[in-house]
């Protein structure tokens, strides 16, 4: 896939090795904001770590990852994980820099990935997991017609040690 327009000024682009420094800068400069719901932020301390994570993502061809761009600038990440070709189920994970929030960018990006999941990857179900208290993240699957399937109790440990419940949303083809 080449760069895909999302909303005015925003696009979705396949992840590149060269994205690692911008991803790390986003994590490093927005630790308090991103770290509230993303446990990996606290342990991402060097750009080399981000380079390794990006290399691992690029090596996993079953689970494509994309950068969200504002013009040419990095705005966030969205990608697939846990693809299961046998069951036809795939999960989407995402995060966005604070200044790009509340503009519909992530909703458009998730919608685009649902199209890829059902069209190009021939999946039958898309799953999204969101921290119960992370209301902006929960609104994305809700807006896109996902149904809340269940709550996974104490399913994720945040960087402050707190165990949180996750809402599990599903969208079937």
mmCIF file of C-alpha atoms in Angstrom:
data_model
loop_
_atom_site.group_PDB
_atom_site.id
_atom_site.type_symbol
_atom_site.label_atom_id
_atom_site.label_comp_id
_atom_site.label_asym_id
_atom_site.label_seq_id
_atom_site.Cartn_x
_atom_site.Cartn_y
_atom_site.Cartn_z
ATOM 1 C CA UNK A 1 0.000 0.000 0.000
ATOM 2 C CA UNK A 2 1.165 3.489 -0.783
ATOM 3 C CA UNK A 3 0.284 6.601 1.173
ATOM 4 C CA UNK A 4 -3.479 6.835 1.671
ATOM 5 C CA UNK A 5 -5.251 10.159 2.379
ATOM 6 C CA UNK A 6 -7.344 10.243 5.571
ATOM 7 C CA UNK A 7 -8.639 13.717 6.414
ATOM 8 C CA UNK A 8 -7.513 17.086 5.101
ATOM 9 C CA UNK A 9 -3.783 17.294 5.772
ATOM 10 C CA UNK A 10 -3.514 13.734 7.172
ATOM 11 C CA UNK A 11 -2.486 10.477 5.566
ATOM 12 C CA UNK A 12 -1.676 6.878 6.356
ATOM 13 C CA UNK A 13 1.686 5.545 5.202
ATOM 14 C CA UNK A 14 3.271 2.113 5.621
ATOM 15 C CA UNK A 15 5.824 2.164 8.431
ATOM 16 C CA UNK A 16 9.442 2.770 7.358
ATOM 17 C CA UNK A 17 12.693 2.122 9.196
ATOM 18 C CA UNK A 18 13.361 5.864 8.972
ATOM 19 C CA UNK A 19 10.270 6.568 11.121
ATOM 20 C CA UNK A 20 11.978 5.329 14.296
ATOM 21 C CA UNK A 21 13.569 8.655 15.379
ATOM 22 C CA UNK A 22 10.276 10.556 14.974
ATOM 23 C CA UNK A 23 8.408 7.847 16.869
ATOM 24 C CA UNK A 24 10.943 8.005 19.682
ATOM 25 C CA UNK A 25 10.808 11.842 19.781
ATOM 26 C CA UNK A 26 7.021 11.623 20.121
ATOM 27 C CA UNK A 27 7.309 9.168 22.992
ATOM 28 C CA UNK A 28 10.120 11.114 24.646
ATOM 29 C CA UNK A 29 8.425 14.526 24.436
ATOM 30 C CA UNK A 30 4.929 13.311 25.390
ATOM 31 C CA UNK A 31 5.714 10.837 28.152
ATOM 32 C CA UNK A 32 3.082 12.104 30.591
ATOM 33 C CA UNK A 33 0.339 12.178 27.965
ATOM 34 C CA UNK A 34 1.117 8.921 26.143
ATOM 35 C CA UNK A 35 2.333 7.089 29.224
ATOM 36 C CA UNK A 36 -1.029 7.245 31.001
ATOM 37 C CA UNK A 37 -2.424 4.438 28.820
ATOM 38 C CA UNK A 38 0.613 3.001 26.997
ATOM 39 C CA UNK A 39 2.820 0.902 29.304
ATOM 40 C CA UNK A 40 5.740 0.762 26.829
ATOM 41 C CA UNK A 41 6.333 4.524 27.118
ATOM 42 C CA UNK A 42 8.004 4.215 30.549
ATOM 43 C CA UNK A 43 10.535 1.674 29.301
ATOM 44 C CA UNK A 44 11.295 3.329 25.949
ATOM 45 C CA UNK A 45 14.347 5.353 26.908
ATOM 46 C CA UNK A 46 16.584 5.311 23.807
ATOM 47 C CA UNK A 47 16.017 5.696 20.091
ATOM 48 C CA UNK A 48 17.819 2.361 19.593
ATOM 49 C CA UNK A 49 14.956 0.618 21.407
ATOM 50 C CA UNK A 50 12.474 2.196 19.024
ATOM 51 C CA UNK A 51 14.607 1.157 16.041
ATOM 52 C CA UNK A 52 14.474 -2.457 17.299
ATOM 53 C CA UNK A 53 10.697 -2.327 17.781
ATOM 54 C CA UNK A 54 10.202 -0.856 14.301
ATOM 55 C CA UNK A 55 12.452 -3.550 12.795
ATOM 56 C CA UNK A 56 10.342 -6.213 14.520
ATOM 57 C CA UNK A 57 7.138 -4.650 13.219
ATOM 58 C CA UNK A 58 8.502 -4.526 9.681
ATOM 59 C CA UNK A 59 9.568 -8.180 9.890
ATOM 60 C CA UNK A 60 6.039 -9.246 10.870
ATOM 61 C CA UNK A 61 4.404 -9.273 7.422
ATOM 62 C CA UNK A 62 1.129 -10.717 8.770
ATOM 63 C CA UNK A 63 0.545 -7.577 10.863
ATOM 64 C CA UNK A 64 1.187 -4.393 8.833
ATOM 65 C CA UNK A 65 1.804 -1.158 10.737
ATOM 66 C CA UNK A 66 1.323 2.387 9.445
ATOM 67 C CA UNK A 67 2.422 5.847 10.472
ATOM 68 C CA UNK A 68 -0.170 8.581 10.574
ATOM 69 C CA UNK A 69 1.198 11.714 8.940
ATOM 70 C CA UNK A 70 0.247 15.363 9.321
ATOM 71 C CA UNK A 71 1.695 16.652 6.088
ATOM 72 C CA UNK A 72 5.104 15.022 6.198
ATOM 73 C CA UNK A 73 5.335 15.035 10.017
ATOM 74 C CA UNK A 74 4.775 11.967 12.182
ATOM 75 C CA UNK A 75 1.472 12.173 14.102
ATOM 76 C CA UNK A 76 0.905 8.635 15.379
ATOM 77 C CA UNK A 77 0.968 4.889 14.800
ATOM 78 C CA UNK A 78 -1.712 2.406 13.928
ATOM 79 C CA UNK A 79 -1.345 -1.208 13.010
ATOM 80 C CA UNK A 80 -2.479 -4.754 13.108
ATOM 81 C CA UNK A 81 -1.459 -7.316 15.672
ATOM 82 C CA UNK A 82 -2.381 -10.867 16.535
ATOM 83 C CA UNK A 83 -3.524 -11.759 13.010
ATOM 84 C CA UNK A 84 -4.954 -15.266 12.908
ATOM 85 C CA UNK A 85 -5.488 -16.470 9.346
ATOM 86 C CA UNK A 86 -7.262 -19.628 10.532
ATOM 87 C CA UNK A 87 -9.961 -17.850 12.518
ATOM 88 C CA UNK A 88 -9.941 -14.701 10.382
ATOM 89 C CA UNK A 89 -9.510 -12.442 13.408
ATOM 90 C CA UNK A 90 -7.119 -9.498 13.614
ATOM 91 C CA UNK A 91 -6.591 -6.783 16.232
ATOM 92 C CA UNK A 92 -5.901 -3.076 15.707
ATOM 93 C CA UNK A 93 -3.760 -0.999 18.070
ATOM 94 C CA UNK A 94 -3.165 2.744 17.833
ATOM 95 C CA UNK A 95 -1.852 5.905 19.428
ATOM 96 C CA UNK A 96 -1.734 9.561 18.426
ATOM 97 C CA UNK A 97 0.269 12.583 19.515
ATOM 98 C CA UNK A 98 -1.715 14.876 21.802
ATOM 99 C CA UNK A 99 -1.956 17.851 19.425
ATOM 100 C CA UNK A 100 -3.688 15.698 16.803
ATOM 101 C CA UNK A 101 -6.411 14.428 19.146
ATOM 102 C CA UNK A 102 -10.126 15.272 18.808
ATOM 103 C CA UNK A 103 -9.981 15.930 15.051
ATOM 104 C CA UNK A 104 -11.339 12.607 13.791
ATOM 105 C CA UNK A 105 -7.892 11.505 12.617
ATOM 106 C CA UNK A 106 -7.778 8.214 14.500
ATOM 107 C CA UNK A 107 -11.372 7.366 13.675
ATOM 108 C CA UNK A 108 -10.541 7.809 9.980
ATOM 109 C CA UNK A 109 -7.354 5.737 10.371
ATOM 110 C CA UNK A 110 -9.159 2.882 12.148
ATOM 111 C CA UNK A 111 -11.835 2.954 9.460
ATOM 112 C CA UNK A 112 -9.139 2.671 6.789
ATOM 113 C CA UNK A 113 -7.539 -0.298 8.566
ATOM 114 C CA UNK A 114 -10.916 -2.028 8.846
ATOM 115 C CA UNK A 115 -11.168 -1.695 5.074
ATOM 116 C CA UNK A 116 -7.728 -3.279 4.679
ATOM 117 C CA UNK A 117 -8.559 -6.050 7.163
ATOM 118 C CA UNK A 118 -11.781 -7.044 5.431
ATOM 119 C CA UNK A 119 -10.724 -6.295 1.853
ATOM 120 C CA UNK A 120 -7.024 -6.993 1.399
ATOM 121 C CA UNK A 121 -6.372 -9.357 4.323
ATOM 122 C CA UNK A 122 -9.683 -11.233 4.011
ATOM 123 C CA UNK A 123 -10.371 -11.188 7.758
ATOM 124 C CA UNK A 124 -13.859 -11.793 9.146
ATOM 125 C CA UNK A 125 -13.455 -9.919 12.449
ATOM 126 C CA UNK A 126 -11.533 -6.901 13.745
ATOM 127 C CA UNK A 127 -10.868 -6.517 17.483
ATOM 128 C CA UNK A 128 -9.900 -3.393 19.439
ATOM 129 C CA UNK A 129 -9.007 -3.380 23.152
ATOM 130 C CA UNK A 130 -9.235 -0.124 25.116
ATOM 131 C CA UNK A 131 -8.643 0.703 28.760
ATOM 132 C CA UNK A 132 -12.076 1.084 30.371
ATOM 133 C CA UNK A 133 -11.205 4.585 31.609
ATOM 134 C CA UNK A 134 -9.660 5.760 28.342
ATOM 135 C CA UNK A 135 -12.831 7.376 27.017
ATOM 136 C CA UNK A 136 -11.367 9.004 23.869
ATOM 137 C CA UNK A 137 -9.929 5.661 22.753
ATOM 138 C CA UNK A 138 -13.216 3.854 23.490
ATOM 139 C CA UNK A 139 -15.172 6.354 21.397
ATOM 140 C CA UNK A 140 -13.312 5.339 18.230
ATOM 141 C CA UNK A 141 -14.677 1.794 17.882
ATOM 142 C CA UNK A 142 -18.054 2.990 19.147
ATOM 143 C CA UNK A 143 -18.262 5.590 16.342
ATOM 144 C CA UNK A 144 -17.341 2.957 13.758
ATOM 145 C CA UNK A 145 -20.085 0.517 14.697
ATOM 146 C CA UNK A 146 -18.027 -1.954 16.731
ATOM 147 C CA UNK A 147 -19.932 -3.690 19.512
ATOM 148 C CA UNK A 148 -18.524 -4.158 22.981
ATOM 149 C CA UNK A 149 -18.090 -7.902 23.274
ATOM 150 C CA UNK A 150 -16.749 -8.191 26.789
ATOM 151 C CA UNK A 151 -14.582 -6.703 29.512
ATOM 152 C CA UNK A 152 -11.264 -8.370 30.268
ATOM 153 C CA UNK A 153 -10.747 -7.859 34.001
ATOM 154 C CA UNK A 154 -7.295 -6.726 35.186
ATOM 155 C CA UNK A 155 -5.990 -7.410 31.679
ATOM 156 C CA UNK A 156 -3.229 -4.813 31.358
ATOM 157 C CA UNK A 157 -0.704 -3.391 33.776
ATOM 158 C CA UNK A 158 0.073 0.287 33.341
ATOM 159 C CA UNK A 159 3.503 1.735 33.962
ATOM 160 C CA UNK A 160 2.462 2.949 37.445
ATOM 161 C CA UNK A 161 1.710 -0.660 38.405
ATOM 162 C CA UNK A 162 -2.094 -0.329 38.253
ATOM 163 C CA UNK A 163 -3.948 -3.234 36.647
ATOM 164 C CA UNK A 164 -6.820 -2.050 34.465
ATOM 165 C CA UNK A 165 -9.808 -3.640 32.782
ATOM 166 C CA UNK A 166 -10.035 -3.575 28.985
ATOM 167 C CA UNK A 167 -13.171 -3.148 26.902
ATOM 168 C CA UNK A 168 -13.013 -5.536 23.950
ATOM 169 C CA UNK A 169 -14.784 -4.284 20.831
ATOM 170 C CA UNK A 170 -15.459 -6.397 17.727
ATOM 171 C CA UNK A 171 -16.562 -5.626 14.204
ATOM 172 C CA UNK A 172 -17.606 -8.460 11.937
ATOM 173 C CA UNK A 173 -17.567 -8.368 8.166
#
